[in-house]
Coordinates of C-alpha atoms and ligand atoms in Angstrom, one line a residue:
X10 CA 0.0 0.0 0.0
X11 CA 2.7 2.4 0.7
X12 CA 4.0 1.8 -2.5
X13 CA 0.9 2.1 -4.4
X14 CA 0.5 5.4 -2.7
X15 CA 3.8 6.6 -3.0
X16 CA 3.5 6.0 -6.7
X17 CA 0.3 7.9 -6.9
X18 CA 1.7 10.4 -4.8
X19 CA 4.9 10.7 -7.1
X20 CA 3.3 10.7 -10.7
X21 CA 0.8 13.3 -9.4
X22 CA 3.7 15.7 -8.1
X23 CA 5.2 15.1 -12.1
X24 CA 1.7 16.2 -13.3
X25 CA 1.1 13.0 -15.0
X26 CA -2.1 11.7 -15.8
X27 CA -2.6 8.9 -13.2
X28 CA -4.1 6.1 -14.2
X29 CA -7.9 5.0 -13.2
X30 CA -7.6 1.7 -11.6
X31 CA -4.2 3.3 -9.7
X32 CA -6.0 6.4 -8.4
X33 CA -8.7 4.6 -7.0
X34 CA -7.2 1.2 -5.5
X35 CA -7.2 3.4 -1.8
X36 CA -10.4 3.8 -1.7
X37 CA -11.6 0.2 -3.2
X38 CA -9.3 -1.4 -0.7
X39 CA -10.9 0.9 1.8
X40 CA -14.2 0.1 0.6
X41 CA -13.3 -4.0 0.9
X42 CA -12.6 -3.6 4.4
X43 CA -15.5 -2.3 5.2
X44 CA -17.6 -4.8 3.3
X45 CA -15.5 -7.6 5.3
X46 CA -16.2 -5.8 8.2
X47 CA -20.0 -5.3 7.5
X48 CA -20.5 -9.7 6.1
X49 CA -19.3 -10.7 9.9
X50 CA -22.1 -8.6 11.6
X51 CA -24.9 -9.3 8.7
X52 CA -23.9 -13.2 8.9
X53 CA -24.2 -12.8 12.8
X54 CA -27.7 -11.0 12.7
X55 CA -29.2 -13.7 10.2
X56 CA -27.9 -16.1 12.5
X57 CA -29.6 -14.5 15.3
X58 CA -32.6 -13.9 13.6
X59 CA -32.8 -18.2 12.4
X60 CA -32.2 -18.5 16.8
X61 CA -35.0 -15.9 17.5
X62 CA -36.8 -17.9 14.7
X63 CA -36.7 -21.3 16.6
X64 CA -36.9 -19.8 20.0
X65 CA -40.1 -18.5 18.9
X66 CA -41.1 -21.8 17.0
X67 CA -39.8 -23.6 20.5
X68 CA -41.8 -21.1 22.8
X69 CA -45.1 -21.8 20.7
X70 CA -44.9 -25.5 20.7
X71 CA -44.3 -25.4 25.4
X72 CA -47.4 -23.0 24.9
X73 CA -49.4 -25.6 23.1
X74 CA -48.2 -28.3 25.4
X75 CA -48.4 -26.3 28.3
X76 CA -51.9 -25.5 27.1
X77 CA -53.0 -28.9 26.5
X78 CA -51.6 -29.9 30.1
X79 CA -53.5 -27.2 31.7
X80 CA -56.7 -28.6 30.0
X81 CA -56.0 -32.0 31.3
X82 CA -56.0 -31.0 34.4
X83 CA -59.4 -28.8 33.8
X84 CA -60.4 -31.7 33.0
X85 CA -59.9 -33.8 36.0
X86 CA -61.5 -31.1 38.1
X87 CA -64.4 -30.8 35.7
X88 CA -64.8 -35.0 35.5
X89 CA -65.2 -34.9 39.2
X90 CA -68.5 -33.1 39.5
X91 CA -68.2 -31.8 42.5
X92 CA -69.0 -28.8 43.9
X93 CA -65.7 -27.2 45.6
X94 CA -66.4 -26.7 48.9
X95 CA -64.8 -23.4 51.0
X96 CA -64.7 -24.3 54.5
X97 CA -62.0 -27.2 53.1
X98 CA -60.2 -24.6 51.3
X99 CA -61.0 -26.9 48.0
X100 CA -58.6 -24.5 45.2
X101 CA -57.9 -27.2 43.0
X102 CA -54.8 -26.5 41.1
X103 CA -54.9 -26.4 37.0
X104 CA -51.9 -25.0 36.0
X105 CA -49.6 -27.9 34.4
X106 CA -46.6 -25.4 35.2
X107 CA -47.1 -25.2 39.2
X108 CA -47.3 -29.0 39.5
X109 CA -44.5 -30.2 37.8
X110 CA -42.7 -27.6 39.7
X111 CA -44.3 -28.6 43.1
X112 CA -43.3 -31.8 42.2
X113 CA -39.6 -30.9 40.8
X114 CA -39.1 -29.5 44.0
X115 CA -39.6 -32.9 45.8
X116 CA -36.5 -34.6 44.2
X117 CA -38.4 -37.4 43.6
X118 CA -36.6 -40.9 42.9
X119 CA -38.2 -44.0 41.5
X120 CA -39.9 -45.6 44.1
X121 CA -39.9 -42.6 46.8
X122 CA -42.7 -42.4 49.5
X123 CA -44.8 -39.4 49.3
X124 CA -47.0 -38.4 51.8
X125 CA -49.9 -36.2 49.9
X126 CA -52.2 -34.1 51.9
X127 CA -55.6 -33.4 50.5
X128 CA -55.2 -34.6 47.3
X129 CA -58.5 -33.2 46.2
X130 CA -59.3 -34.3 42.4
X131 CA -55.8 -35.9 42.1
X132 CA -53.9 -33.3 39.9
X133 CA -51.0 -33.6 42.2
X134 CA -51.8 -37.2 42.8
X135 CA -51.2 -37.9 39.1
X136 CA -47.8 -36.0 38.6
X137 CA -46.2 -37.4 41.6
X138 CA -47.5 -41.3 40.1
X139 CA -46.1 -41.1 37.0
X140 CA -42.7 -40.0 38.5
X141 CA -42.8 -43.4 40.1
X142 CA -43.7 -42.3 43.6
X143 CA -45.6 -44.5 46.1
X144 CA -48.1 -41.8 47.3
X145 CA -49.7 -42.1 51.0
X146 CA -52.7 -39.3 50.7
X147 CA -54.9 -38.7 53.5
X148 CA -58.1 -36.4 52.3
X149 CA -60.8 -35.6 54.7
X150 CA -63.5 -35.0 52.2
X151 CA -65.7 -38.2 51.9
X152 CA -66.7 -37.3 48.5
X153 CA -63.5 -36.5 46.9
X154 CA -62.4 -39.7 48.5
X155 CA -64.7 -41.7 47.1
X156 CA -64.0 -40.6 44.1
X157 CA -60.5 -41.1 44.3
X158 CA -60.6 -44.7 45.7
X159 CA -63.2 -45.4 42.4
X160 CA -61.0 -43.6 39.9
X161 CA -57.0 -43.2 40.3
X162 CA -57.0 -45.8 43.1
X163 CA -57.6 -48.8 40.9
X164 CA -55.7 -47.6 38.0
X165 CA -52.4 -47.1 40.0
X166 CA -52.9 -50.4 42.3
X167 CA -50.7 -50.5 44.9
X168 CA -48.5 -47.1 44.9
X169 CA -51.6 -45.2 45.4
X170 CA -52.9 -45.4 49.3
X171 CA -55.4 -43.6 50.6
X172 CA -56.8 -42.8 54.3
X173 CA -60.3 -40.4 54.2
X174 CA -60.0 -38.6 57.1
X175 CA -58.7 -35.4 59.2
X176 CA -54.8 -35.7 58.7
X177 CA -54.5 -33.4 61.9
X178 CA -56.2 -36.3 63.5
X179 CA -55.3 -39.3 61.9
X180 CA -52.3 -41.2 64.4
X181 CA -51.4 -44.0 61.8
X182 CA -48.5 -41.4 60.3
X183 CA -45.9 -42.4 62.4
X184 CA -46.2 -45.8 61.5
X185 CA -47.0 -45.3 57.9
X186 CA -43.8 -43.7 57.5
X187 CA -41.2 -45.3 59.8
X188 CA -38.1 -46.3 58.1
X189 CA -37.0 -50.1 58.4
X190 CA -33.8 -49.6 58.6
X191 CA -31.9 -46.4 58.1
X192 CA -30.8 -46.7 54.6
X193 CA -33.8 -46.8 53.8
X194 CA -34.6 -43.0 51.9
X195 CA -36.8 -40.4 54.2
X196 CA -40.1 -39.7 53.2
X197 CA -41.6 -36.7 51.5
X198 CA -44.1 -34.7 51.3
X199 CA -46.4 -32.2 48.7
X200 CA -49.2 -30.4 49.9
X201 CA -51.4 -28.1 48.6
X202 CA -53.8 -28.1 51.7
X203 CA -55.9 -25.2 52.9
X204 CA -54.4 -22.1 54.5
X205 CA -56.0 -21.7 57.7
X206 CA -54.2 -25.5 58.6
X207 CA -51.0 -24.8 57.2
X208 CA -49.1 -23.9 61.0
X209 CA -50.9 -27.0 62.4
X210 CA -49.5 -29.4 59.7
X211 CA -46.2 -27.7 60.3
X212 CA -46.2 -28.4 64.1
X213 CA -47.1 -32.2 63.1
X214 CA -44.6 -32.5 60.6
X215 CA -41.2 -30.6 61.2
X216 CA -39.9 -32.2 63.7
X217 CA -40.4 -35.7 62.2
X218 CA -37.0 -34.8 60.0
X219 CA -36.0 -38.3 60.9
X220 CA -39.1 -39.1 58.5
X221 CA -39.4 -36.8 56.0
X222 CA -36.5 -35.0 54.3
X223 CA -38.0 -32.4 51.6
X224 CA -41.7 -31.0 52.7
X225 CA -43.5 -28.9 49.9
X226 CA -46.0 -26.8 50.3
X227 CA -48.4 -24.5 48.8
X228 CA -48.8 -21.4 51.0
X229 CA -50.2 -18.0 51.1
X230 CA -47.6 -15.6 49.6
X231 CA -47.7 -12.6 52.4
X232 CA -47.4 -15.6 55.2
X233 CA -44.5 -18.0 53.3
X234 CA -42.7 -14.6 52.7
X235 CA -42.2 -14.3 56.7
X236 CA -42.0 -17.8 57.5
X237 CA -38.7 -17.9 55.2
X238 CA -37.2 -15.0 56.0
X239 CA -34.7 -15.6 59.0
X240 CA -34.4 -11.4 59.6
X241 CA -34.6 -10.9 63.3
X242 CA -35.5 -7.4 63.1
X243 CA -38.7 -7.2 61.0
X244 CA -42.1 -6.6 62.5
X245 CA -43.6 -10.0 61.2
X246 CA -41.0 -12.2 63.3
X247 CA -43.5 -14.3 65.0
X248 CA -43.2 -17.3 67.3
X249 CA -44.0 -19.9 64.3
X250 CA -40.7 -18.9 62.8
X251 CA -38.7 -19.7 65.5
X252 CA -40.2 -22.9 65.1
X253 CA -39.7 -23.3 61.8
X254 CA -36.1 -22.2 61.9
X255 CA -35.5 -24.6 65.0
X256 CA -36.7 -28.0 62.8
X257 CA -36.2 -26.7 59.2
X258 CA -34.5 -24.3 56.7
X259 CA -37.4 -22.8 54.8
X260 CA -36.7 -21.9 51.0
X261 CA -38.8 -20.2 48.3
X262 CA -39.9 -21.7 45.5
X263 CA -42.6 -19.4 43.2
X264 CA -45.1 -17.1 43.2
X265 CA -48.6 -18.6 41.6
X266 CA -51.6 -16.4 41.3
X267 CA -55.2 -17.2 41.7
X268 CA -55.8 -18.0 38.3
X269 CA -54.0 -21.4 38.6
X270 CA -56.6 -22.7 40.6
X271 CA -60.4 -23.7 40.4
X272 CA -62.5 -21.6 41.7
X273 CA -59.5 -18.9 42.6
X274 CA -58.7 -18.2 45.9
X275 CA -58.7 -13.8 47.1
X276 CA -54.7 -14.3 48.0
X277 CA -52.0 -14.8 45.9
X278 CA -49.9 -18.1 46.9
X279 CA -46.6 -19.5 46.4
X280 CA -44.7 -22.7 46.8
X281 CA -42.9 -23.1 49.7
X282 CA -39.9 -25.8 50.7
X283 CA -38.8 -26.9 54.0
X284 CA -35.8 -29.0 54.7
X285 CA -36.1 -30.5 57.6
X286 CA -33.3 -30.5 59.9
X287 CA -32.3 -34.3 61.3
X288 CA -32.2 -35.1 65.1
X289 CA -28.7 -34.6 65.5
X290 CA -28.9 -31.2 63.4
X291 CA -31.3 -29.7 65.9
X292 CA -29.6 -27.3 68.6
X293 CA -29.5 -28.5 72.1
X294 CA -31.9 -27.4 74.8
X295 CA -31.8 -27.2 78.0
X296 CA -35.2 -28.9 78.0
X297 CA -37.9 -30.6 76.4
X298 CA -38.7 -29.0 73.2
X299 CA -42.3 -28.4 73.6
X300 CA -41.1 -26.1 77.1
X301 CA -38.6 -24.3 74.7
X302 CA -41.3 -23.0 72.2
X303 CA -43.7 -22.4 75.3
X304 CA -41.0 -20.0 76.9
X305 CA -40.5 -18.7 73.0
X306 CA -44.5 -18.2 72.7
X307 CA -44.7 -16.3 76.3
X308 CA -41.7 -14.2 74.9
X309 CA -43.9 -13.3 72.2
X310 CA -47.3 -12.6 74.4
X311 CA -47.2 -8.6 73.8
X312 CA -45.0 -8.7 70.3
X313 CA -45.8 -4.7 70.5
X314 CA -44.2 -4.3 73.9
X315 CA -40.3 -5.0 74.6
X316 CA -38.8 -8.2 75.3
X317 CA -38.1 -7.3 79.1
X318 CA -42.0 -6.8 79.9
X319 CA -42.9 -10.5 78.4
X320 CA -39.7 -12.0 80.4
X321 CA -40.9 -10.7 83.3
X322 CA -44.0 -13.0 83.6
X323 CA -41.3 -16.2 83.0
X324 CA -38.3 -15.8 84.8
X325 CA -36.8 -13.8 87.9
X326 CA -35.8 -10.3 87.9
X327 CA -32.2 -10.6 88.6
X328 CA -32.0 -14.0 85.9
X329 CA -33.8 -11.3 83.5
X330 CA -30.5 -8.8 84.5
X331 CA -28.2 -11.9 83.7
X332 CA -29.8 -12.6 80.4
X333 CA -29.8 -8.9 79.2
X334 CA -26.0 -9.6 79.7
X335 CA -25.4 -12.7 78.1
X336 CA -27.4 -11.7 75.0
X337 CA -25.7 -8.2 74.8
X338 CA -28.8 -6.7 72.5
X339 CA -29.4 -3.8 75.0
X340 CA -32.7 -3.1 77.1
X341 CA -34.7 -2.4 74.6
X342 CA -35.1 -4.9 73.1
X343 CA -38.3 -6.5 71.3
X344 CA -39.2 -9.9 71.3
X345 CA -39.1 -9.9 66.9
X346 CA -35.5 -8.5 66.8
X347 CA -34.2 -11.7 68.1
X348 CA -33.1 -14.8 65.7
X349 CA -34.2 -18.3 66.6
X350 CA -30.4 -19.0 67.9
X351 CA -30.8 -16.6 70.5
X352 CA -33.9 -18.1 71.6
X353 CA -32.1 -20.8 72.4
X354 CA -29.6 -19.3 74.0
X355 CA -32.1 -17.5 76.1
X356 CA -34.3 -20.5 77.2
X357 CA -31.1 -22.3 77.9
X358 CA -30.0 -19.5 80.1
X359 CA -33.2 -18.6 82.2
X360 CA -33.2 -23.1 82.8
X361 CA -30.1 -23.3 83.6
X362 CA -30.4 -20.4 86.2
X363 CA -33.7 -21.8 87.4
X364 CA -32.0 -25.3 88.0
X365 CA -29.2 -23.2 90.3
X366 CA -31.8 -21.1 92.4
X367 CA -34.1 -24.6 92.7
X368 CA -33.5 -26.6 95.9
X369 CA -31.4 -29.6 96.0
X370 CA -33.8 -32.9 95.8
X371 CA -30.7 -34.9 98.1
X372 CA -30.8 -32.4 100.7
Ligands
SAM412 C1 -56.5 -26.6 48.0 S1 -57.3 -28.2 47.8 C2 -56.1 -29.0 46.9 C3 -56.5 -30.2 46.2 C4 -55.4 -30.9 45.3 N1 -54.3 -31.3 46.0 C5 -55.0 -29.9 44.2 O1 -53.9 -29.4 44.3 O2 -55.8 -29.7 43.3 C6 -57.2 -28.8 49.5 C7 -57.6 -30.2 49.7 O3 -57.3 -30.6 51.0 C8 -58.4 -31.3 51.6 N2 -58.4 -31.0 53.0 C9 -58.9 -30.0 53.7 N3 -58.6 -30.1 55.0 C10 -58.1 -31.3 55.2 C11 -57.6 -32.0 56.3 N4 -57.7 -31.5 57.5 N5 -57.1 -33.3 56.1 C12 -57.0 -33.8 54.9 N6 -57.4 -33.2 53.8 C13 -57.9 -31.9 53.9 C14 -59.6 -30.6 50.8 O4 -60.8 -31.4 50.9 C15 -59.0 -30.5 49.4 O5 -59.2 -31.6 48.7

């Protein structure tokens, strides 16, 4: 090129006439740089385009899938003929998305037992089935179980069981579930129960992490949102999440709105995992664990008023002084603002204490 140029450069200087192809091979070469330059980013955009192409193609044919699932499961609901009933918090689900995803969720392996509560008109039921599950599913309406024990009962035999009755009072789950022997996989379990039952199940169920390993749930969004969040601090702190974070670490799943059930529920929901915490996971007490969360629930007795004023109904005033010290949170405390380990340090402070100041029994 420098040549070339020097050569233009020079005949021009001598007044010659240059030639054509010479006084323009700059600008050509110029000009086939450019057009190199421009074929990589119009061979890139075609390329993209043929990708948006397919990814559109792709996103049409889930839709249609996803569509046809949903319908399926309108279906089943529909088939049932039955009038969904309120007071049982009957929401049946009908979105194909929120299933599999409850049912992802669970891990499932071939052959895992999964304890289903209120399976309703079986939606759940059928996912968790044909992921090879043996399902255990206690529902406490006698129609839907009738229903149930006609219809998906015989097709699926023997890995479908179910009990028609109130799971908060049926006493056969301890037995249903016990491992025989310990290498033997823990349980699971999917629910999509009603709302106003949720903290019941959850007393029933978390501590049996020597039972069940991953618990699913479908909860009400505001309520899961402070269940899971472990910030001492906030207003919603309640006595329930100390229990939860005692026996479990609580993770989020998804949001799902009322229109992926039948009839829709006023509240938005969400899907909600707990992984329960084994025995040997669980932080000592100094205790039985039913007087830790009754000292945690009388901590909690005036959530507006500070810590100090609850204490005062459980404990002496100068093991109150000590405890201030040992937690080292200041006076002011308020009964939200502390996490689940410093309930446990507290209960195990004000016992220990109380065991001192008791009289000796050999005396
Ligand atoms: C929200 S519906 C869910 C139904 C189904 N699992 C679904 O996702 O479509 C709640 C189900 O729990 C049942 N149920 C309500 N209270 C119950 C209880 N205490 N024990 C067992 N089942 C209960 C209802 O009858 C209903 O079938």
């Amino acid at each position: 090129m420098s040549l070339s140029l020097s050569r233009v450069a020079s005949s021009a200087l001598a007044g010659a006439r240059i030639p054509h192809r010479e006084r323009d091979a700059p600008r050509r070469r110029r000009a086939l740089r450019v057009c190199a330059l421009a074929r990589g980013p119009i061979r890139l955009s075609a390329n993209k385009k043929k990708k948006k192409l397919e990814k559109q193609r792709d996103a049409k044919s889930k839709d249609r899938e996803s569509r046809k699932r949903d319908a399926t499961l309108v279906d089943r609901v529909n088939d049932a003929e039955h009038e969904a009933r309120r007071w049982l918090g009957q929401h049946f689900l009908i979105d194909a998305s929120v299933v599999t995803d409850a049912v992802e969720a669970a891990r499932l392996n071939e052959g895992d037992r999964v304890l289903e509560i209120g399976p309703g008109t079986g939606n759940l039921t059928c996912e968790l089935l044909s992921r090879g599950a043996n399902v255990l599913a206690v529902e406490k309406d006698r129609n839907l179980a009738e229903k149930l024990r006609k219809g998906l009962c015989v097709e699926h035999g023997e890995a479908l069981r179910l009990v028609e009755g109130d799971f908060l009072k049926w006493d056969g789950l301890a037995a249903a579930f016990a491992r025989t022997s310990p290498e033997q996989p823990r349980a699971k379990v999917v629910a999509n129960i009603p709302y106003n039952i949720t903290t019941d199940v959850l007393k029933v169920l978390l501590p049996m992490g020597d039972v069940f390993e991953d618990m699913i749930f479908m909860f009400q969004e505001e309520v899961a949102q402070r269940l899971v969040r472990d910030d001492a601090g906030g207003g919603d702190y309640r006595a329930m999440s100390v229990r939860v974070h005692y026996y479990s670490k609580p993770y989020y799943i998804r949001f799902v709105p009322p229109t992926c059930f039948m009839p829709p529920p006023n509240v938005d929901s969400c899907l909600i995992g707990f992984k329960p915490k084994e025995p040997h996971e669980l932080l000592p007490l100094n205790g039985t664990e039913n007087q830790f969360f009754t000292f945690v629930q009388a901590c909690f007795a005036q959530k507006r008023k500070m810590l100090r004023n609850n204490l005062k109904a459980v404990c002496e005033e100068n093991t109150m002084e000590g405890a201030f010290a040992m937690l080292d949170r200041g006076d002011k405390i308020r009964p939200q603002e502390l996490t689940m380990e410093e309930y446990v340090r507290l209960f195990n402070f004000v016992r220990e204490r109380a065991a001192e100041s008791a009289p000796s029994s050999e005396q």
